[in-house]
Each structure stands twice: as structure tokens, then as C-alpha cells.
Amino acid sequence: MYTDLHLHTHFSDGTYTPEFLTAEAKRFGLVAIALTDHDTIEGCDRMQVACDSVGIEFIAATELTAEFNGTEMHLLGYFIDTKHPRLLEEMGRFQEVRQNRIREMVARLRGLNVPITEEAVFALANCNSPGRPHIARALIDAKVCRSVDEAFERFLKKNRPAWVPKFKISATDAIALIHEAGGLAVLAHPLLIRRDELIPDLVEAKLDGLECYHTRHTPSISEHYEMLAEHFNLLVTGGSDCHGMNKGKPLIGSIKLPYENVRRMKARLRDNHPSRLLPEPSGTY
Ligand code: AMP
Ligand code: ZN
Ligand code: FE
Ligand code: FE
């Protein structure tokens, strides 16, 4: 019994619909999946319906963009209440920040005589939580770049000519917000941050878990984070970070996290909120 707890749809920068992503999860035999779109939960209702129809357990989640001491980090919030008013209000603000940043980055590109428009980027993104990958795709459509990687290298990466810094919630506030919405806060892909020395402070801020398994983690890296998780009494999670075709190839199926880890997540939630109703495994397993 395996799960994938890190997936994106077109409600942020993935290319799959919730329905197609769920069908792919079924094809790979996954018994539980979480949707972790950046700074939004808009895909969760549809994904829940799709999962119910094929007997997959669905975990509502999001991936919040945050920062700690100037370092960007992504915090996954699992089992969140997708109707929580303050969570929705805060995410609305993050989406506005994202949209304004797209406008600023397109203006910089136009200043460099790159012929793209914000309308083209927004039309292509077709979501409330647009990001740099959408600008990259617009640059490919405009035949300015040949690949997403090239777009990031030439224009979009930190300190490249079209890069604009983005306001981010602090990691401590993000963890508190996830908890307020009834969820568990997990540090996403710690290897991509490479700041293990920050983990004790995040634990102090009540971080619940570490994403030990991720497409970009080698087996020895996963083992390293498993050891850190054990040391700090953190939950172990994992996921493919599938963005559909946005990252060249679909990654769903590449990470198979044992279902036992989901059981442990629920046990921790029950400890925190004894009366909490949690999704049950569906189907016959
Ligand atoms: P944004 O949310 O607008 O800052 O965009 C961040 C997203 O861009 C991340 O989720 C990554 O998937 C993607 N990304 C970041 N850096 C690169 C890169 N160098 N090449 C390709 N994709 C990247
Ligand atoms: Zn993404
Ligand atoms: Fe991420
Ligand atoms: Fe992600």
C-alpha cells in the first residue's frame, strides 16, 4: 500500500487536471494521495470527488511559499480544513502577490525587448496562483526560449534580469497558519534548501514533519533526513512533486511512500485534536 503526498495540478503550476492526476494515481496503484498546489486549495474539491469515485483516500493539502532568515522554503500543510476562513484569506493575499509579481516580471522582460504580454502569461496560467513556470512557458510559446530550464537560466532565476523578489510569509507564521486550519506542517524537499541548520528552529516553531522522500533526493539523502526526523521526533513524508508535463516528464509513480506514514500522520493529528474527523482508507484494503 503506497501513497504520493506531493502533487500539483493546473490550479498552480502543474499541467494535469485533478481528474487526470487521480486516474494516473489509480494506474500506479496508489491508495492515498495529497494535492499540494502552491498557495491554493482550489483543486481539492474536485480531487476529492475524483478520488472517491475510484476508491483512493484523498488528503487535502497545500504547499505554502515561506521564508526563514532570508531563505525561501516550502511548507506543506496536510489535512487542512479547506473552508477555514483565515487560511482562505491569507492564500488570497499570496495569490495577489503572485499575480503582481508576474506583472512586474513581464514588465522587466519587455524592458529587455522580449515580446511577451501579461495577458498571454495569465491566459496560459489560467489559475489564481501563477508562477515563474508559467512565464517560462509563455517564453517558449513566443519562441524566445526553447525550454523551461533555458527560461530560468536566462531570465527568471534569482538575480537574473527578469527576476523580482517575492513577499513571503515567515515559516513560523506559515506553520501556525497550517495548525490553525487543523493541519500538519511539513518541510518540503529539504535538500533543495540545503539549510539543515535551520531545522531545530523550525522544530521549535512546531514543525510536524520532514519530506524525506522526494524525486530530487537520492537514497542516501532520504536516509539522512529520516535520521534527522527520528532525532527531532518528526513525521516522515514523501512525494514525487509531479507537475504533469511542466517539468519535462510526469513524476507521479516515481515515489512510493508506504501508507504506514499516513497512519502516523493521522495518529499525531488525533493526539492534537482528539475529536477530529479524518478521512478513512477507502476500498477494500
Ligand atoms: P515561483 O513560485 O514563481 O517562485 O516559481 C517557483 C517554481 O519554479 C518552483 O516550484 C519550481 O518548480 C520552478 N523552478 C524554480 N527554479 C527553477 C529552475 N531553475 N528551473 C526550472 N524550474 C524552476
Ligand atoms: Zn510547482
Ligand atoms: Fe516546492
Ligand atoms: Fe511542489
XYZ file of C-alpha atoms and ligand atoms in Angstrom:
311
model
C 0.000 0.000 0.000
C 1.686 3.150 -1.260
C 0.959 6.859 -1.374
C 2.249 10.059 -3.025
C 1.904 13.150 -0.843
C 3.241 15.851 -3.183
C 1.287 16.548 -6.385
C 0.370 19.647 -8.419
C -2.454 20.398 -10.858
C -3.210 23.267 -13.225
C -4.652 25.140 -10.230
C -0.997 26.116 -9.687
C 1.887 25.227 -11.993
C 1.052 21.634 -12.881
C -0.483 20.718 -16.228
C -2.848 17.926 -15.172
C -6.460 18.284 -14.099
C -7.408 16.833 -10.706
C -9.328 14.091 -12.548
C -6.408 13.082 -14.775
C -3.953 13.153 -11.866
C -6.269 10.898 -9.860
C -6.583 8.481 -12.780
C -2.780 8.354 -13.004
C -2.550 7.661 -9.259
C -5.004 4.805 -9.728
C -2.965 3.466 -12.650
C 0.124 3.370 -10.392
C -1.851 1.572 -7.677
C -1.597 4.348 -5.069
C -4.076 4.042 -2.173
C -3.824 7.610 -0.854
C -2.739 10.921 -2.419
C -2.455 14.553 -1.346
C -2.871 17.602 -3.579
C -0.245 20.244 -2.708
C -0.741 23.112 -5.159
C 1.283 26.261 -4.397
C -0.597 28.709 -2.162
C -4.048 27.386 -3.089
C -6.544 24.637 -2.272
C -8.827 25.302 -5.237
C -8.249 21.872 -6.797
C -9.074 19.954 -3.617
C -12.861 19.676 -4.006
C -12.595 18.186 -7.497
C -9.757 15.904 -6.489
C -11.821 14.644 -3.542
C -14.705 13.741 -5.873
C -12.331 12.050 -8.332
C -10.631 10.071 -5.556
C -13.971 8.994 -4.068
C -15.045 7.665 -7.444
C -12.004 5.395 -7.817
C -11.545 4.411 -4.155
C -8.399 6.418 -3.354
C -8.102 8.163 0.017
C -7.686 11.911 -0.507
C -5.750 14.269 1.771
C -6.477 17.975 1.285
C -3.231 19.959 1.371
C -1.271 22.919 0.049
C 2.367 23.987 -0.397
C 2.915 27.421 1.140
C 5.820 29.564 -0.049
C 7.531 30.894 3.062
C 10.880 32.178 4.247
C 13.075 31.833 7.258
C 16.079 34.123 7.852
C 16.035 35.097 4.173
C 15.898 31.517 2.890
C 12.890 30.524 0.785
C 11.264 27.325 1.917
C 8.093 25.458 1.053
C 5.814 24.251 3.835
C 3.355 21.509 3.085
C 0.119 21.645 5.078
C -1.682 18.287 5.254
C -5.255 17.504 6.370
C -6.155 21.192 6.354
C -9.715 22.468 6.547
C -10.212 23.805 3.016
C -13.043 26.084 4.224
C -11.008 27.704 7.007
C -11.708 31.482 6.653
C -8.302 32.805 7.682
C -6.432 30.232 5.591
C -8.515 31.238 2.554
C -7.966 34.932 3.255
C -4.189 34.513 3.612
C -3.944 32.393 0.473
C -5.920 35.055 -1.400
C -3.222 37.535 -0.396
C -0.416 35.194 -1.523
C -2.161 34.806 -4.887
C -2.410 38.572 -5.295
C 1.317 38.846 -4.560
C 1.981 36.170 -7.211
C -0.149 37.980 -9.811
C 1.546 41.333 -9.150
C 4.933 39.690 -9.383
C 4.051 38.237 -12.801
C 3.130 41.755 -13.971
C 6.450 43.134 -12.716
C 8.476 40.340 -14.281
C 6.727 40.723 -17.641
C 7.410 44.478 -17.485
C 11.103 43.720 -16.937
C 11.125 41.314 -19.871
C 9.505 43.930 -22.084
C 12.168 46.372 -20.906
C 14.650 43.844 -22.323
C 12.713 43.881 -25.625
C 11.339 40.404 -25.045
C 7.951 40.355 -26.788
C 5.576 38.809 -24.259
C 2.456 40.223 -22.610
C 0.975 39.718 -19.171
C -2.302 38.755 -20.874
C -0.509 35.865 -22.599
C 1.005 34.674 -19.315
C -2.284 34.920 -17.410
C -4.196 33.202 -20.215
C -1.694 30.378 -20.259
C -1.608 30.092 -16.460
C -5.405 30.159 -16.244
C -5.232 29.959 -12.442
C -5.176 32.258 -9.427
C -1.752 31.118 -8.276
C 0.524 31.783 -11.272
C 4.298 31.443 -11.016
C 7.552 31.667 -12.921
C 6.983 28.330 -14.700
C 4.048 29.985 -16.492
C 6.276 32.847 -17.679
C 8.756 30.208 -18.842
C 6.053 28.530 -20.902
C 4.992 31.866 -22.384
C 8.633 32.482 -23.368
C 8.686 29.108 -25.111
C 5.394 29.858 -26.909
C 6.864 33.199 -28.043
C 9.906 31.271 -29.359
C 12.209 33.290 -27.105
C 13.389 30.182 -25.230
C 13.493 26.519 -26.129
C 12.949 25.070 -22.657
C 11.787 25.944 -19.156
C 15.364 25.468 -17.954
C 16.650 27.933 -20.527
C 13.998 30.474 -19.476
C 15.049 30.173 -15.821
C 18.756 30.326 -16.670
C 18.470 33.376 -18.901
C 15.730 35.384 -17.224
C 13.841 34.007 -14.261
C 16.288 32.625 -11.694
C 17.246 34.671 -8.672
C 19.379 37.649 -9.743
C 18.701 37.080 -13.461
C 17.402 40.149 -15.374
C 13.643 39.462 -15.083
C 13.720 38.146 -11.527
C 11.651 40.015 -8.976
C 11.777 39.132 -5.273
C 8.509 37.983 -3.788
C 6.990 38.796 -0.410
C 6.701 35.596 1.602
C 5.073 34.701 4.883
C 7.579 33.704 7.570
C 7.955 29.970 8.097
C 6.863 30.310 11.730
C 3.667 32.098 10.664
C 3.081 29.504 7.925
C 3.371 26.664 10.444
C 0.974 28.473 12.808
C -1.493 29.095 9.947
C -1.434 25.424 8.929
C -2.065 24.421 12.542
C -4.878 26.946 12.893
C -6.509 25.350 9.820
C -6.279 21.962 11.527
C -3.322 20.640 9.541
C 0.158 19.222 9.937
C 3.132 21.324 8.761
C 5.890 19.530 6.864
C 9.097 20.999 5.423
C 9.114 20.205 1.668
C 12.191 18.867 -0.168
C 14.777 19.924 2.475
C 17.622 19.091 0.097
C 16.599 21.915 -2.240
C 17.033 24.374 0.639
C 20.312 22.930 1.922
C 19.967 24.631 5.291
C 19.708 21.750 7.753
C 20.922 24.077 10.500
C 17.521 25.815 10.367
C 15.624 22.625 11.228
C 15.975 22.978 15.042
C 14.391 26.454 14.861
C 11.547 25.089 12.739
C 11.045 22.306 15.275
C 10.880 24.993 17.939
C 8.159 26.639 15.805
C 6.252 23.304 15.996
C 7.090 21.825 12.597
C 5.461 18.367 12.370
C 7.439 16.591 9.692
C 10.137 16.382 7.046
C 9.627 15.385 3.428
C 12.348 12.738 3.434
C 11.372 11.179 0.105
C 11.284 13.383 -2.987
C 12.204 12.898 -6.642
C 15.312 15.036 -6.178
C 16.523 13.133 -3.082
C 18.952 10.263 -3.592
C 18.582 7.213 -1.310
C 21.391 8.440 0.949
C 19.795 11.899 1.214
C 16.467 10.304 2.158
C 18.241 8.258 4.803
C 19.920 11.395 6.137
C 16.549 13.132 6.538
C 14.973 10.005 8.024
C 17.681 10.177 10.718
C 17.021 13.873 11.336
C 13.275 13.173 11.532
C 13.852 10.478 14.107
C 16.197 12.710 16.091
C 13.656 15.545 16.256
C 10.610 13.276 16.595
C 9.227 14.494 13.254
C 6.891 12.684 10.867
C 8.368 11.264 7.683
C 6.571 12.112 4.432
C 7.333 11.892 0.749
C 6.051 12.626 -2.701
C 7.013 12.937 -6.338
C 6.298 16.711 -6.729
C 4.664 15.805 -10.037
C 3.803 18.865 -12.162
C 2.387 16.885 -15.086
C 4.301 17.818 -18.238
C 5.596 21.094 -16.772
C 8.941 19.632 -15.739
C 9.592 17.709 -18.917
C 8.161 14.422 -17.740
C 5.424 13.413 -15.328
C 6.849 12.275 -11.998
C 3.845 10.592 -10.414
C 4.723 6.972 -9.676
C 8.398 7.742 -9.019
C 7.941 7.980 -5.240
C 6.014 5.334 -3.348
C 5.704 6.245 0.301
C 4.363 3.401 2.470
C 0.814 4.002 3.736
C 2.085 3.438 7.286
C 3.417 7.010 7.179
C -0.104 8.345 6.595
C -1.291 6.333 9.614
C 1.386 8.017 11.724
C 0.322 11.448 10.453
C -3.268 10.739 11.479
C -2.163 9.459 14.884
C -0.372 12.753 15.505
C -3.434 14.741 14.439
C -5.640 12.683 16.746
C -3.233 13.388 19.612
C -3.541 17.115 18.875
C -7.312 17.144 18.272
C -8.961 14.030 19.804
C -12.407 14.802 18.327
C -11.137 15.416 14.814
C -12.829 13.536 11.942
C -10.223 12.241 9.494
C -10.531 10.617 6.065
C -10.695 6.847 6.230
C -8.993 4.452 3.869
C -11.424 3.701 1.065
C -11.920 0.477 -0.839
C -11.103 -2.966 0.466
C -7.541 -2.770 1.737
P 7.581 30.833 -8.220
O 6.543 30.201 -7.334
O 7.008 31.766 -9.181
O 8.733 31.439 -7.448
O 8.205 29.629 -9.082
C 8.785 28.561 -8.387
C 8.656 27.286 -9.179
O 9.526 27.367 -10.305
C 9.133 26.120 -8.365
O 8.040 25.398 -7.859
C 9.918 25.279 -9.310
O 9.098 24.211 -9.716
C 10.176 26.124 -10.521
N 11.605 26.408 -10.655
C 12.383 27.084 -9.773
N 13.647 27.185 -10.228
C 13.692 26.539 -11.419
C 14.720 26.284 -12.379
N 15.971 26.739 -12.202
N 14.396 25.588 -13.479
C 13.125 25.147 -13.668
N 12.114 25.357 -12.789
C 12.382 26.040 -11.682
Zn 5.483 23.923 -8.535
Fe 8.258 23.048 -3.650
Fe 5.792 21.198 -5.171
